[in-house]
Tab-separated table of C-alpha atoms in Angstrom:
chain	number	residue	atom	x	y	z
A	1	MET	CA	8.918	-9.120	31.304
A	2	ALA	CA	12.190	-11.177	31.115
A	3	LEU	CA	14.506	-9.443	33.367
A	4	LYS	CA	17.957	-9.129	31.920
A	5	LYS	CA	20.676	-9.954	33.982
A	6	GLU	CA	22.643	-6.020	33.707
A	7	SER	CA	18.960	-4.839	34.737
A	8	PHE	CA	18.653	-7.346	37.619
A	9	MET	CA	22.257	-6.311	38.813
A	10	ARG	CA	21.618	-2.656	38.166
A	11	GLY	CA	18.186	-2.728	40.247
A	12	THR	CA	20.027	-4.755	42.973
A	13	MET	CA	23.100	-2.543	43.088
A	14	ALA	CA	20.779	0.881	43.217
A	15	LEU	CA	18.442	-0.743	45.897
A	16	SER	CA	21.882	-1.467	47.775
A	17	VAL	CA	23.371	1.676	47.654
A	18	ALA	CA	20.099	3.590	48.975
A	19	ALA	CA	19.717	0.673	51.630
A	20	PHE	CA	23.306	1.551	52.952
A	21	ILE	CA	22.680	5.149	53.049
A	22	ASN	CA	19.446	4.768	54.767
A	23	ARG	CA	20.768	2.255	57.385
A	24	ILE	CA	23.640	4.947	58.199
A	25	LEU	CA	21.229	7.630	58.411
A	26	GLY	CA	18.582	5.519	60.256
A	27	PHE	CA	21.272	4.151	62.714
A	28	ILE	CA	22.293	7.947	63.079
A	29	SER	CA	18.856	8.851	64.367
A	30	GLY	CA	18.388	5.886	65.894
A	31	MET	CA	21.441	6.638	68.120
A	32	TYR	CA	20.472	10.101	68.809
A	33	VAL	CA	16.684	9.273	69.845
A	34	ALA	CA	18.036	6.317	71.859
A	35	ARG	CA	20.721	8.719	73.860
A	36	VAL	CA	18.206	11.159	74.597
A	37	LEU	CA	14.993	9.228	75.491
A	38	GLY	CA	16.988	6.640	77.353
A	39	ALA	CA	15.998	2.916	77.234
A	40	GLU	CA	12.663	3.534	78.642
A	41	GLY	CA	11.742	6.004	76.083
A	42	ILE	CA	12.697	3.643	73.452
A	43	GLY	CA	10.433	1.216	75.300
A	44	LEU	CA	7.658	3.290	74.586
A	45	LEU	CA	8.212	3.693	71.090
A	46	MET	CA	8.606	0.147	70.598
A	47	MET	CA	5.293	-0.422	72.488
A	48	ALA	CA	3.263	2.440	70.362
A	49	HIS	CA	4.668	1.030	66.927
A	50	PRO	CA	3.196	-2.434	65.900
A	51	LEU	CA	-0.181	-1.888	65.293
A	52	VAL	CA	0.636	0.408	62.427
A	53	PRO	CA	2.333	-2.521	60.501
A	54	LEU	CA	-0.804	-4.343	61.051
A	55	VAL	CA	-3.271	-1.554	59.429
A	56	ILE	CA	-0.623	-1.117	56.598
A	57	THR	CA	-0.831	-5.069	55.816
A	58	ILE	CA	-4.554	-5.513	55.669
A	59	THR	CA	-4.740	-2.164	53.615
A	60	GLU	CA	-1.951	-3.376	50.883
A	61	LEU	CA	-3.262	-6.863	50.710
A	62	GLY	CA	-0.310	-7.941	48.940
A	63	LEU	CA	-0.807	-5.889	46.051
A	64	PRO	CA	2.751	-4.121	45.651
A	65	VAL	CA	4.220	-7.590	44.874
A	66	ALA	CA	1.280	-8.459	42.571
A	67	ILE	CA	1.389	-4.816	40.920
A	68	SER	CA	5.141	-5.545	40.209
A	69	LYS	CA	4.438	-8.760	38.508
A	70	LEU	CA	1.279	-7.867	36.471
A	71	VAL	CA	2.954	-4.380	35.328
A	72	ALA	CA	6.005	-6.037	34.180
A	73	GLU	CA	3.908	-8.338	31.745
A	74	ALA	CA	1.460	-5.636	30.619
A	75	TYR	CA	4.464	-3.334	29.966
A	76	ALA	CA	6.275	-6.038	28.072
A	77	ARG	CA	3.090	-6.345	25.682
A	78	ASP	CA	2.892	-2.677	25.313
A	79	GLU	CA	-0.689	-2.703	27.182
A	80	LYS	CA	-0.281	1.008	28.671
A	81	GLU	CA	-3.847	1.107	29.075
A	82	LYS	CA	-3.866	-2.098	31.341
A	83	VAL	CA	-1.046	-0.415	33.104
A	84	ARG	CA	-2.726	2.602	34.127
A	85	ARG	CA	-5.835	0.311	35.037
A	86	ILE	CA	-3.713	-2.183	37.355
A	87	LEU	CA	-2.483	1.322	38.995
A	88	TYR	CA	-5.715	3.027	39.292
A	89	VAL	CA	-7.710	-0.155	40.827
A	90	SER	CA	-4.852	-0.790	43.355
A	91	LEU	CA	-4.752	2.943	44.496
A	92	SER	CA	-8.314	2.901	44.739
A	93	VAL	CA	-8.408	-0.156	46.674
A	94	THR	CA	-5.562	0.697	49.232
A	95	THR	CA	-6.568	4.243	49.753
A	96	PHE	CA	-10.138	3.308	50.806
A	97	LEU	CA	-8.703	0.615	52.763
A	98	SER	CA	-6.479	2.263	54.731
A	99	VAL	CA	-8.577	5.401	55.314
A	100	THR	CA	-11.228	3.549	56.635
A	101	LEU	CA	-8.938	1.615	59.128
A	102	THR	CA	-7.007	4.340	59.896
A	103	THR	CA	-10.143	6.479	60.856
A	104	PHE	CA	-11.482	3.389	62.854
A	105	SER	CA	-7.905	3.269	64.723
A	106	LEU	CA	-8.104	6.964	65.632
A	107	LEU	CA	-11.653	6.584	67.128
A	108	GLY	CA	-10.918	3.652	69.131
A	109	SER	CA	-7.304	4.523	69.978
A	110	HIS	CA	-8.269	4.561	73.865
A	111	TRP	CA	-9.803	1.429	73.440
A	112	ILE	CA	-6.784	-0.112	71.607
A	113	ALA	CA	-4.271	1.260	73.958
A	114	SER	CA	-5.953	-0.058	76.934
A	115	ILE	CA	-5.456	-3.840	75.462
A	116	LEU	CA	-2.136	-3.695	73.720
A	117	LEU	CA	-0.257	-1.089	75.735
A	118	SER	CA	1.238	-2.540	78.947
A	119	ASP	CA	2.732	1.263	79.600
A	120	GLN	CA	-0.325	3.848	79.258
A	121	ARG	CA	2.323	6.118	78.292
A	122	ALA	CA	2.695	5.182	74.901
A	123	TYR	CA	-0.524	6.291	74.083
A	124	TYR	CA	0.579	9.418	72.397
A	125	ALA	CA	3.317	8.076	70.337
A	126	MET	CA	1.010	5.225	69.126
A	127	LEU	CA	-1.789	8.324	68.167
A	128	ALA	CA	1.435	10.504	66.436
A	129	ILE	CA	1.882	7.210	64.097
A	130	THR	CA	-1.386	6.199	63.228
A	131	PRO	CA	-1.865	8.461	60.289
A	132	ILE	CA	1.330	7.026	58.516
A	133	ALA	CA	-0.595	3.951	57.309
A	134	PRO	CA	-2.556	5.536	54.191
A	135	ILE	CA	0.563	7.383	52.918
A	136	VAL	CA	2.790	4.130	53.616
A	137	ALA	CA	-0.175	2.071	51.534
A	138	VAL	CA	-0.334	4.099	48.432
A	139	SER	CA	3.542	4.757	48.313
A	140	ALA	CA	3.726	0.636	48.371
A	141	VAL	CA	1.448	0.715	44.956
A	142	LEU	CA	3.272	3.535	43.566
A	143	LYS	CA	6.644	1.658	44.618
A	144	GLY	CA	5.272	-1.664	42.992
A	145	TYR	CA	4.674	0.265	40.125
A	146	PHE	CA	8.245	1.421	39.529
A	147	ARG	CA	9.232	-1.940	40.122
A	148	GLY	CA	7.354	-3.205	37.574
A	149	ILE	CA	9.046	-1.009	35.021
A	150	GLN	CA	12.361	-1.781	36.098
A	151	GLN	CA	12.662	1.840	37.594
A	152	MET	CA	14.734	0.960	40.659
A	153	LYS	CA	16.610	4.313	40.887
A	154	ILE	CA	13.356	6.069	41.392
A	155	ILE	CA	12.452	3.729	44.320
A	156	ALA	CA	15.977	4.207	45.780
A	157	ALA	CA	15.742	7.974	45.448
A	158	SER	CA	12.648	8.028	47.302
A	159	ASP	CA	13.785	5.946	50.091
A	160	VAL	CA	16.791	8.149	50.509
A	161	LEU	CA	14.848	11.063	50.447
A	162	GLU	CA	12.205	9.623	53.237
A	163	TYR	CA	15.609	9.065	55.678
A	164	SER	CA	16.904	12.377	55.138
A	165	VAL	CA	13.661	14.013	56.039
A	166	GLN	CA	13.190	11.644	58.860
A	167	ILE	CA	16.106	12.393	60.520
A	168	ALA	CA	16.013	15.922	60.482
A	169	CYS	CA	12.587	16.073	61.594
A	170	VAL	CA	13.145	13.650	64.562
A	171	LEU	CA	16.136	15.762	65.792
A	172	ALA	CA	13.858	19.011	65.698
A	173	LEU	CA	10.663	17.222	67.286
A	174	VAL	CA	12.573	15.024	69.896
A	175	HIS	CA	14.510	18.628	71.123
A	176	LEU	CA	11.737	20.725	71.296
A	177	LEU	CA	9.016	18.044	73.054
A	178	LEU	CA	11.767	16.468	75.482
A	179	PRO	CA	10.986	19.336	78.087
A	180	TYR	CA	7.128	18.278	78.063
A	181	GLY	CA	8.231	14.638	79.000
A	182	VAL	CA	9.574	11.419	77.576
A	183	ALA	CA	5.999	10.461	76.536
A	184	TYR	CA	5.494	13.499	74.293
A	185	ALA	CA	9.219	13.382	72.687
A	186	ALA	CA	8.571	9.940	71.844
A	187	ALA	CA	5.096	11.139	70.086
A	188	GLY	CA	7.430	13.653	68.209
A	189	ALA	CA	9.850	10.771	67.281
A	190	MET	CA	6.908	9.045	65.489
A	191	ALA	CA	5.387	12.226	63.798
A	192	ALA	CA	8.461	12.390	62.354
A	193	SER	CA	7.950	9.337	60.792
A	194	VAL	CA	4.753	10.449	59.327
A	195	VAL	CA	6.109	13.744	57.905
A	196	SER	CA	9.025	11.972	56.247
A	197	GLU	CA	6.821	9.432	54.436
A	198	ALA	CA	4.572	12.392	53.157
A	199	ILE	CA	7.748	13.856	51.378
A	200	SER	CA	8.521	10.573	49.989
A	201	LEU	CA	4.935	9.901	48.570
A	202	SER	CA	4.979	13.329	46.848
A	203	PHE	CA	8.398	12.385	45.253
A	204	LEU	CA	6.715	9.248	43.769
A	205	ALA	CA	3.850	11.285	42.449
A	206	ILE	CA	5.790	13.655	41.000
A	207	SER	CA	8.046	11.204	39.471
A	208	TYR	CA	5.149	9.262	37.917
A	209	LYS	CA	3.595	12.468	36.669
A	210	LEU	CA	6.835	13.534	34.946
A	211	ARG	CA	6.714	10.395	33.135
A	212	GLY	CA	3.897	11.803	30.930
A	213	GLU	CA	2.121	8.783	29.929
A	214	ALA	CA	-0.692	9.851	27.741
A	215	ARG	CA	-4.311	8.440	28.178
A	216	ALA	CA	-6.201	7.181	25.599
A	217	PRO	CA	-9.232	9.099	24.406
A	218	GLY	CA	-12.142	8.691	26.675
A	219	GLU	CA	-9.822	6.861	29.540
A	220	THR	CA	-10.875	8.024	32.841
A	221	TRP	CA	-10.195	7.019	36.284
A	222	ALA	CA	-13.757	6.157	37.250
A	223	GLY	CA	-13.797	3.975	33.774
A	224	HIS	CA	-11.142	2.177	35.212
A	225	ILE	CA	-12.882	1.307	38.344
A	226	ARG	CA	-16.021	0.252	36.593
A	227	HIS	CA	-14.112	-2.187	34.335
A	228	GLY	CA	-11.846	-3.106	36.938
A	229	LYS	CA	-13.147	-6.442	38.381
A	230	GLN	CA	-11.068	-8.584	36.616
A	231	THR	CA	-7.864	-6.588	37.171
A	232	LEU	CA	-8.510	-6.639	41.123
A	233	ASN	CA	-9.464	-10.359	40.709
A	234	GLU	CA	-5.732	-10.969	39.116
A	235	LEU	CA	-4.375	-8.557	41.726
A	236	LEU	CA	-6.036	-10.742	44.823
A	237	GLN	CA	-4.948	-14.226	43.564
A	238	ILE	CA	-1.197	-12.993	43.605
A	239	GLY	CA	-1.224	-10.593	46.420
A	240	LEU	CA	-3.588	-12.656	49.222
A	241	PRO	CA	-1.630	-15.298	49.327
A	242	THR	CA	1.375	-13.273	50.820
A	243	THR	CA	-1.075	-11.043	52.876
A	244	GLY	CA	-1.385	-14.069	55.340
A	245	GLN	CA	2.071	-14.009	57.015
A	246	GLY	CA	1.789	-10.327	56.960
A	247	VAL	CA	-1.561	-10.139	59.040
A	248	VAL	CA	0.219	-12.996	61.196
A	249	GLN	CA	3.512	-10.826	61.600
A	250	SER	CA	1.580	-7.482	62.641
A	251	VAL	CA	-0.936	-9.290	65.090
A	252	TYR	CA	2.316	-11.161	66.628
A	253	SER	CA	4.234	-7.784	66.639
A	254	ALA	CA	1.294	-5.861	68.073
A	255	PHE	CA	1.190	-8.219	71.040
A	256	GLN	CA	4.867	-8.904	71.586
A	257	PRO	CA	5.397	-6.216	73.822
A	258	LEU	CA	2.543	-7.297	76.050
A	259	LEU	CA	3.652	-10.635	75.924
A	260	ILE	CA	7.253	-9.509	76.816
A	261	ALA	CA	5.976	-7.149	79.634
A	262	THR	CA	3.718	-10.130	81.121
A	263	SER	CA	6.886	-12.519	81.182
A	264	LEU	CA	9.004	-9.883	82.700
A	265	GLY	CA	6.225	-9.140	84.986
A	266	LEU	CA	6.082	-12.971	86.230
A	267	ALA	CA	9.957	-12.433	86.751
A	268	GLY	CA	9.279	-10.036	89.186
A	269	LEU	CA	10.278	-6.909	87.356
A	270	SER	CA	8.263	-3.358	87.764
A	271	THR	CA	6.243	-2.313	84.837
A	272	ALA	CA	8.872	0.492	84.138
A	273	LEU	CA	11.712	-1.913	84.349
A	274	ALA	CA	10.270	-4.213	82.225
A	275	THR	CA	9.923	-1.193	79.869
A	276	LYS	CA	13.555	-0.415	80.242
A	277	GLN	CA	15.090	-3.699	79.323
A	278	PHE	CA	12.535	-4.379	76.461
A	279	GLY	CA	13.920	-0.959	75.140
A	280	MET	CA	17.338	-2.259	75.128
A	281	LEU	CA	16.646	-5.292	73.546
A	282	ALA	CA	14.247	-3.740	70.879
A	283	GLY	CA	15.831	-0.188	70.637
A	284	TYR	CA	19.597	-1.267	71.316
A	285	ALA	CA	20.180	-4.809	70.129
A	286	PHE	CA	18.204	-5.108	67.179
A	287	PRO	CA	19.330	-2.110	65.049
A	288	LEU	CA	23.152	-3.396	65.673
A	289	LEU	CA	21.780	-6.910	64.513
A	290	PHE	CA	19.822	-5.667	61.435
A	291	MET	CA	22.441	-2.860	60.065
A	292	PRO	CA	24.570	-5.354	57.909
A	293	SER	CA	21.380	-7.320	56.315
A	294	PHE	CA	20.623	-4.127	53.619
A	295	ILE	CA	22.124	-6.051	50.839
A	296	THR	CA	20.378	-9.269	51.252
A	297	GLN	CA	17.778	-7.440	51.566
A	298	SER	CA	17.942	-5.392	48.646
A	299	LEU	CA	18.883	-8.834	46.635
A	300	SER	CA	15.788	-10.314	47.907
A	301	THR	CA	13.612	-7.493	46.304
A	302	ALA	CA	15.219	-8.190	42.809
A	303	LEU	CA	15.191	-12.091	43.323
A	304	VAL	CA	11.680	-12.678	43.722
A	305	PRO	CA	11.031	-11.757	39.959
A	306	ALA	CA	14.436	-13.692	38.729
A	307	ILE	CA	13.696	-16.567	40.251
A	308	GLY	CA	10.166	-16.544	39.291
A	309	GLU	CA	11.302	-16.342	35.548
A	310	ALA	CA	13.780	-18.928	35.574
A	311	ALA	CA	11.216	-21.267	37.113
A	312	ALA	CA	8.545	-20.561	34.486
A	313	ASN	CA	11.008	-21.329	31.843
A	314	LYS	CA	11.794	-24.513	33.512
A	315	ASN	CA	15.566	-23.150	33.828
A	316	ASP	CA	16.429	-25.363	36.936
A	317	ARG	CA	20.416	-24.230	36.429
A	318	LEU	CA	19.489	-20.863	36.296
A	319	VAL	CA	17.511	-20.732	39.629
A	320	HIS	CA	20.267	-22.992	41.595
A	321	GLU	CA	22.408	-20.205	39.878
A	322	ARG	CA	20.539	-17.405	41.582
A	323	MET	CA	20.007	-19.467	44.917
A	324	ASN	CA	23.755	-20.002	45.331
A	325	GLN	CA	24.633	-16.409	44.681
A	326	ALA	CA	22.102	-15.175	47.166
A	327	MET	CA	23.404	-17.917	49.868
A	328	ARG	CA	27.161	-16.991	49.101
A	329	LEU	CA	26.255	-13.098	49.564
A	330	GLY	CA	24.360	-14.019	53.083
A	331	LEU	CA	27.783	-15.843	53.868
A	332	LEU	CA	29.709	-13.298	52.878
A	333	ILE	CA	27.657	-10.399	54.677
A	334	GLY	CA	26.588	-12.754	57.686
A	335	ALA	CA	30.103	-14.363	59.133
A	336	PRO	CA	32.347	-11.289	60.014
A	337	ALA	CA	28.950	-9.152	61.063
A	338	THR	CA	28.500	-12.094	63.535
A	339	VAL	CA	31.758	-12.213	64.484
A	340	ILE	CA	31.636	-8.375	65.166
A	341	LEU	CA	28.375	-8.251	66.970
A	342	PHE	CA	29.583	-10.847	69.203
A	343	GLU	CA	33.012	-10.166	70.191
A	344	TRP	CA	32.700	-6.492	70.334
A	345	ALA	CA	29.244	-6.577	71.687
A	346	THR	CA	29.639	-4.605	75.030
A	347	PRO	CA	32.035	-2.276	73.504
A	348	LEU	CA	29.500	-1.170	70.823
A	349	THR	CA	26.603	-0.744	73.011
A	350	THR	CA	28.716	1.333	75.273
A	351	LEU	CA	30.190	3.334	72.661
A	352	VAL	CA	26.821	3.793	70.521
A	353	TYR	CA	24.340	3.694	73.396
A	354	LYS	CA	26.391	4.499	76.672
A	355	THR	CA	24.456	1.167	77.763
A	356	PRO	CA	26.922	-1.865	78.576
A	357	GLU	CA	24.267	-3.725	79.863
A	358	ALA	CA	22.683	-4.409	76.578
A	359	GLY	CA	25.927	-5.875	75.135
A	360	LEU	CA	24.965	-9.165	76.845
A	361	LEU	CA	21.525	-8.839	74.833
A	362	LEU	CA	23.600	-8.330	71.549
A	363	LYS	CA	26.310	-11.292	72.694
A	364	ILE	CA	23.294	-13.586	73.141
A	365	LEU	CA	21.376	-12.923	69.659
A	366	ALA	CA	24.737	-12.612	67.476
A	367	PRO	CA	25.422	-16.193	66.855
A	368	MET	CA	21.438	-17.243	66.384
A	369	PHE	CA	20.721	-13.940	64.059
A	370	PHE	CA	23.749	-15.533	61.655
A	371	LEU	CA	20.884	-17.413	60.362
A	372	HIS	CA	18.832	-14.662	59.344
A	373	TYR	CA	21.129	-13.263	56.800
A	374	PHE	CA	19.913	-16.646	54.700
A	375	ASP	CA	16.565	-15.990	55.442
A	376	ALA	CA	15.865	-13.142	53.459
A	377	PRO	CA	16.999	-14.578	50.282
A	378	MET	CA	15.326	-18.062	51.124
A	379	HIS	CA	11.788	-16.347	51.795
A	380	ALA	CA	12.049	-14.421	48.199
A	381	ILE	CA	13.425	-18.159	46.464
A	382	LEU	CA	10.229	-19.309	48.046
A	383	LEU	CA	7.907	-16.396	46.842
A	384	GLY	CA	9.521	-17.031	43.493
A	385	LEU	CA	9.018	-20.749	43.252
A	386	GLY	CA	5.191	-19.854	43.797
A	387	ARG	CA	5.307	-21.564	47.324
A	388	ALA	CA	3.790	-18.428	49.538
A	389	SER	CA	1.707	-20.866	51.545
A	390	ALA	CA	5.267	-22.503	52.707
A	391	THR	CA	6.611	-19.353	54.055
A	392	LEU	CA	3.155	-18.577	55.748
A	393	TRP	CA	3.117	-21.782	57.812
A	394	ASN	CA	6.964	-21.497	58.145
A	395	TYR	CA	6.636	-18.203	60.091
A	396	ILE	CA	3.165	-19.274	61.650
A	397	ILE	CA	5.246	-22.400	63.147
A	398	SER	CA	8.432	-20.340	64.014
A	399	THR	CA	6.420	-17.426	65.737
A	400	ALA	CA	4.267	-19.847	67.776
A	401	PHE	CA	7.576	-21.456	69.070
A	402	LYS	CA	9.082	-18.148	69.463
A	403	ALA	CA	5.617	-16.887	71.869
A	404	ILE	CA	5.912	-19.935	73.710
A	405	ALA	CA	10.139	-19.801	74.324
A	406	ILE	CA	9.506	-16.096	75.431
A	407	PHE	CA	6.921	-16.469	77.965
A	408	VAL	CA	8.288	-19.954	79.649
A	409	PHE	CA	12.175	-18.386	79.588
A	410	GLY	CA	11.028	-14.711	79.696
A	411	SER	CA	9.203	-15.507	83.342
A	412	GLN	CA	11.856	-17.889	84.427
A	413	PHE	CA	15.252	-15.715	83.502
A	414	GLY	CA	13.930	-12.488	82.738
A	415	ILE	CA	15.345	-10.416	79.635
A	416	VAL	CA	17.821	-13.044	79.056
A	417	GLY	CA	15.368	-16.014	78.632
A	418	ILE	CA	13.345	-13.612	76.323
A	419	THR	CA	16.415	-12.939	74.349
A	420	PHE	CA	17.315	-16.683	73.656
A	421	GLY	CA	13.065	-17.114	73.040
A	422	ILE	CA	13.557	-14.605	70.144
A	423	GLY	CA	16.752	-16.406	68.989
A	424	ILE	CA	15.097	-19.520	68.749
A	425	GLY	CA	12.284	-17.918	66.651
A	426	ILE	CA	15.166	-17.129	64.101
A	427	VAL	CA	16.750	-20.015	63.964
A	428	MET	CA	13.808	-22.380	63.612
A	429	GLN	CA	12.193	-20.025	60.787
A	430	THR	CA	15.353	-20.233	58.682
A	431	LEU	CA	15.715	-23.727	59.049
A	432	LEU	CA	12.086	-24.514	58.059
A	433	ASN	CA	12.497	-22.141	54.945
A	434	PHE	CA	15.738	-23.967	54.056
A	435	PHE	CA	13.729	-27.766	54.684
A	436	SER	CA	11.125	-26.148	52.411
A	437	ILE	CA	13.497	-25.068	49.426
A	438	SER	CA	15.121	-28.676	49.878
A	439	GLY	CA	11.838	-30.421	49.336
A	440	SER	CA	11.001	-28.221	46.320
A	441	ILE	CA	14.189	-28.123	44.265
A	442	GLY	CA	16.761	-29.425	46.161
A	443	ILE	CA	19.593	-27.779	47.325
A	444	TYR	CA	23.114	-28.328	45.677
A	445	MET	CA	25.956	-26.450	46.885
A	446	SER	CA	29.743	-27.422	47.767
A	447	ILE	CA	30.485	-27.448	51.539
A	448	GLN	CA	33.917	-26.098	50.947
A	449	PRO	CA	33.103	-22.369	51.153
A	450	TYR	CA	31.527	-22.627	54.515
A	451	LEU	CA	34.259	-24.620	55.951
A	452	MET	CA	36.559	-21.838	54.880
A	453	VAL	CA	34.402	-19.027	56.194
A	454	THR	CA	34.377	-21.006	59.675
A	455	VAL	CA	38.091	-21.257	59.884
A	456	SER	CA	38.073	-17.430	58.948
A	457	MET	CA	35.587	-16.502	61.380
A	458	LEU	CA	37.240	-18.637	63.859
A	459	LEU	CA	40.890	-16.665	63.276
A	460	MET	CA	38.935	-13.111	63.177
A	461	ALA	CA	37.033	-13.515	66.541
A	462	ILE	CA	40.928	-14.684	68.160
A	463	SER	CA	42.459	-11.996	66.342
A	464	GLY	CA	40.326	-9.087	67.305
A	465	HIS	CA	39.824	-10.086	70.795
A	466	TRP	CA	43.586	-9.952	71.423
A	467	MET	CA	44.071	-6.776	69.621
A	468	PHE	CA	41.186	-5.270	71.364
A	469	ASP	CA	42.956	-6.445	74.667
A	470	TYR	CA	46.253	-4.987	73.676
A	471	LEU	CA	45.052	-1.546	72.440
A	472	THR	CA	42.855	-1.099	75.653
A	473	ALA	CA	45.441	-2.375	78.262
A	474	VAL	CA	48.857	-2.105	77.004
A	475	GLN	CA	48.507	1.082	74.498
A	476	HIS	CA	45.824	2.894	76.803
A	477	LEU	CA	43.658	4.173	73.649
A	478	SER	CA	40.026	5.423	74.060
A	479	LEU	CA	37.553	3.112	73.562
A	480	VAL	CA	36.105	4.291	70.059
A	481	TRP	CA	39.664	4.098	68.986
A	482	SER	CA	40.230	0.459	70.175
A	483	VAL	CA	36.804	-0.799	68.828
A	484	VAL	CA	37.647	1.008	65.429
A	485	ASP	CA	41.538	-0.433	65.159
A	486	SER	CA	40.865	-4.026	66.719
A	487	ILE	CA	37.917	-4.524	64.432
A	488	ILE	CA	39.606	-3.528	61.257
A	489	CYS	CA	42.288	-5.527	61.959
A	490	ALA	CA	40.292	-8.468	62.645
A	491	LEU	CA	38.297	-7.874	59.252
A	492	MET	CA	41.816	-7.734	57.822
A	493	VAL	CA	42.745	-11.376	59.184
A	494	TYR	CA	39.217	-12.516	58.053
A	495	PHE	CA	39.977	-11.403	54.322
A	496	VAL	CA	43.374	-12.725	54.157
A	497	ALA	CA	42.601	-16.147	55.872
A	498	PHE	CA	39.773	-16.721	53.524
A	499	LEU	CA	41.808	-15.688	50.465
A	500	SER	CA	44.704	-17.748	51.617
A	501	LEU	CA	42.160	-20.807	51.958
A	502	ASN	CA	40.066	-20.476	48.642
A	503	ALA	CA	43.911	-20.179	46.866
A	504	ILE	CA	44.723	-23.582	48.880
A	505	HIS	CA	41.354	-24.936	47.667
A	506	LYS	CA	41.685	-24.135	44.318
A	507	ALA	CA	45.378	-25.576	43.963
A	508	THR	CA	44.236	-28.522	45.356
A	509	ARG	CA	41.225	-29.032	42.924
A	510	THR	CA	43.503	-28.407	39.924
A	511	ILE	CA	45.412	-31.249	41.275
A	512	LEU	CA	42.923	-33.540	42.220
A	513	ILE	CA	40.845	-33.231	39.273
A	514	PRO	CA	42.189	-34.951	35.897
A	515	ARG	CA	42.096	-33.296	32.548
């Protein structure tokens, strides 16, 4: 189905607004959990979580992306019966696989915990989160359906509902279970995710039911399954190439806590201290780093079909136009966010988590993480161009280098070395995706906006640093007001500088280019 410009923009806007609300809710929830459980409890949460993405990735088989594409095409041809067959076949496959794998995960939970968990106290949290896999898998299928019929508002509403329920459940369960120990409180936080996902799935199911799509005479679920072999093949042809990266990512995520704990152990840290430091990195630094990227993530969701449509129509100009829009949005979001996270690293971790020592980790990652704001759009561009295999190999190579860097640097320099290792992986993955796009269609962009942003970033950092020192040392304001006021002042300097440089550039260009 050809995506109209207004549909593309409305969908991106709806997802962006929902993502912003969810980030705020998730940040509040994460801040509460981090303060109550402490770095050690957050470390238990991070250790217990990675098994579930692996199960979800295997059960989804990349179907959500395939569903959205095939449903859009069938809906454009008014093939309502095929739309339902795509949905029924996908639901049957994902439900069977997710329930089967979740059952095996629960039955073998002790054995899995003995292999993956460096701290066995994370067992209860791992057990609590395991039932989420079938719920998420079925939700992903329904979301793929709604993306295919261009109903992004339903997806956005379900996401907001999910996070709202999650924060309420987290507050209740952590408070109730904390007296029994940090391990049980961490399990309660995980259980809250299961409850919220179930509520979100219920909303999606009701939304589908309310659409009231009438079945054809004699049309049954069993009939769709019996005649669904061709539909399944079509789904797998699109879905399987994108599954490989998810499997590799999930496997690595499952073993990363063990890799980090082993590296810190070789550096001379005890298990409890290693868990605490891993919690500071994964539970304190990463949420702040990922906070500003919700817009680029939302854009990427809508960018895949937009790029795919333009490429299918051999409209190279539109491909580059969409690509430049995405890259400039990444620049617009990433530049001031990087300055804030670098310049105010310690004040932010002190203010939000009451853990100033996490500021060093945030300061190390912030400059390297700047490239991450471009990575999501570039990944979407490659998928839209049909280069899923390139994204897979780029991820494998960058992950291998990251794992080696984490082990080598972590065993020598502790948590600081691990932080540098993770940053190296982010930089390498973004650069590899950049080179893959360049090799496919070339990248044509003006360097002036990037130079103007660089100058504006420098002015923002200098003015923000001076203002923060002035407010704290001279005016003796509290930390919260010093941080807020200095960041606002720095952002004003940034945007004024950028707009001024842009105006100068346009005036110069008008003079230099003859009529």
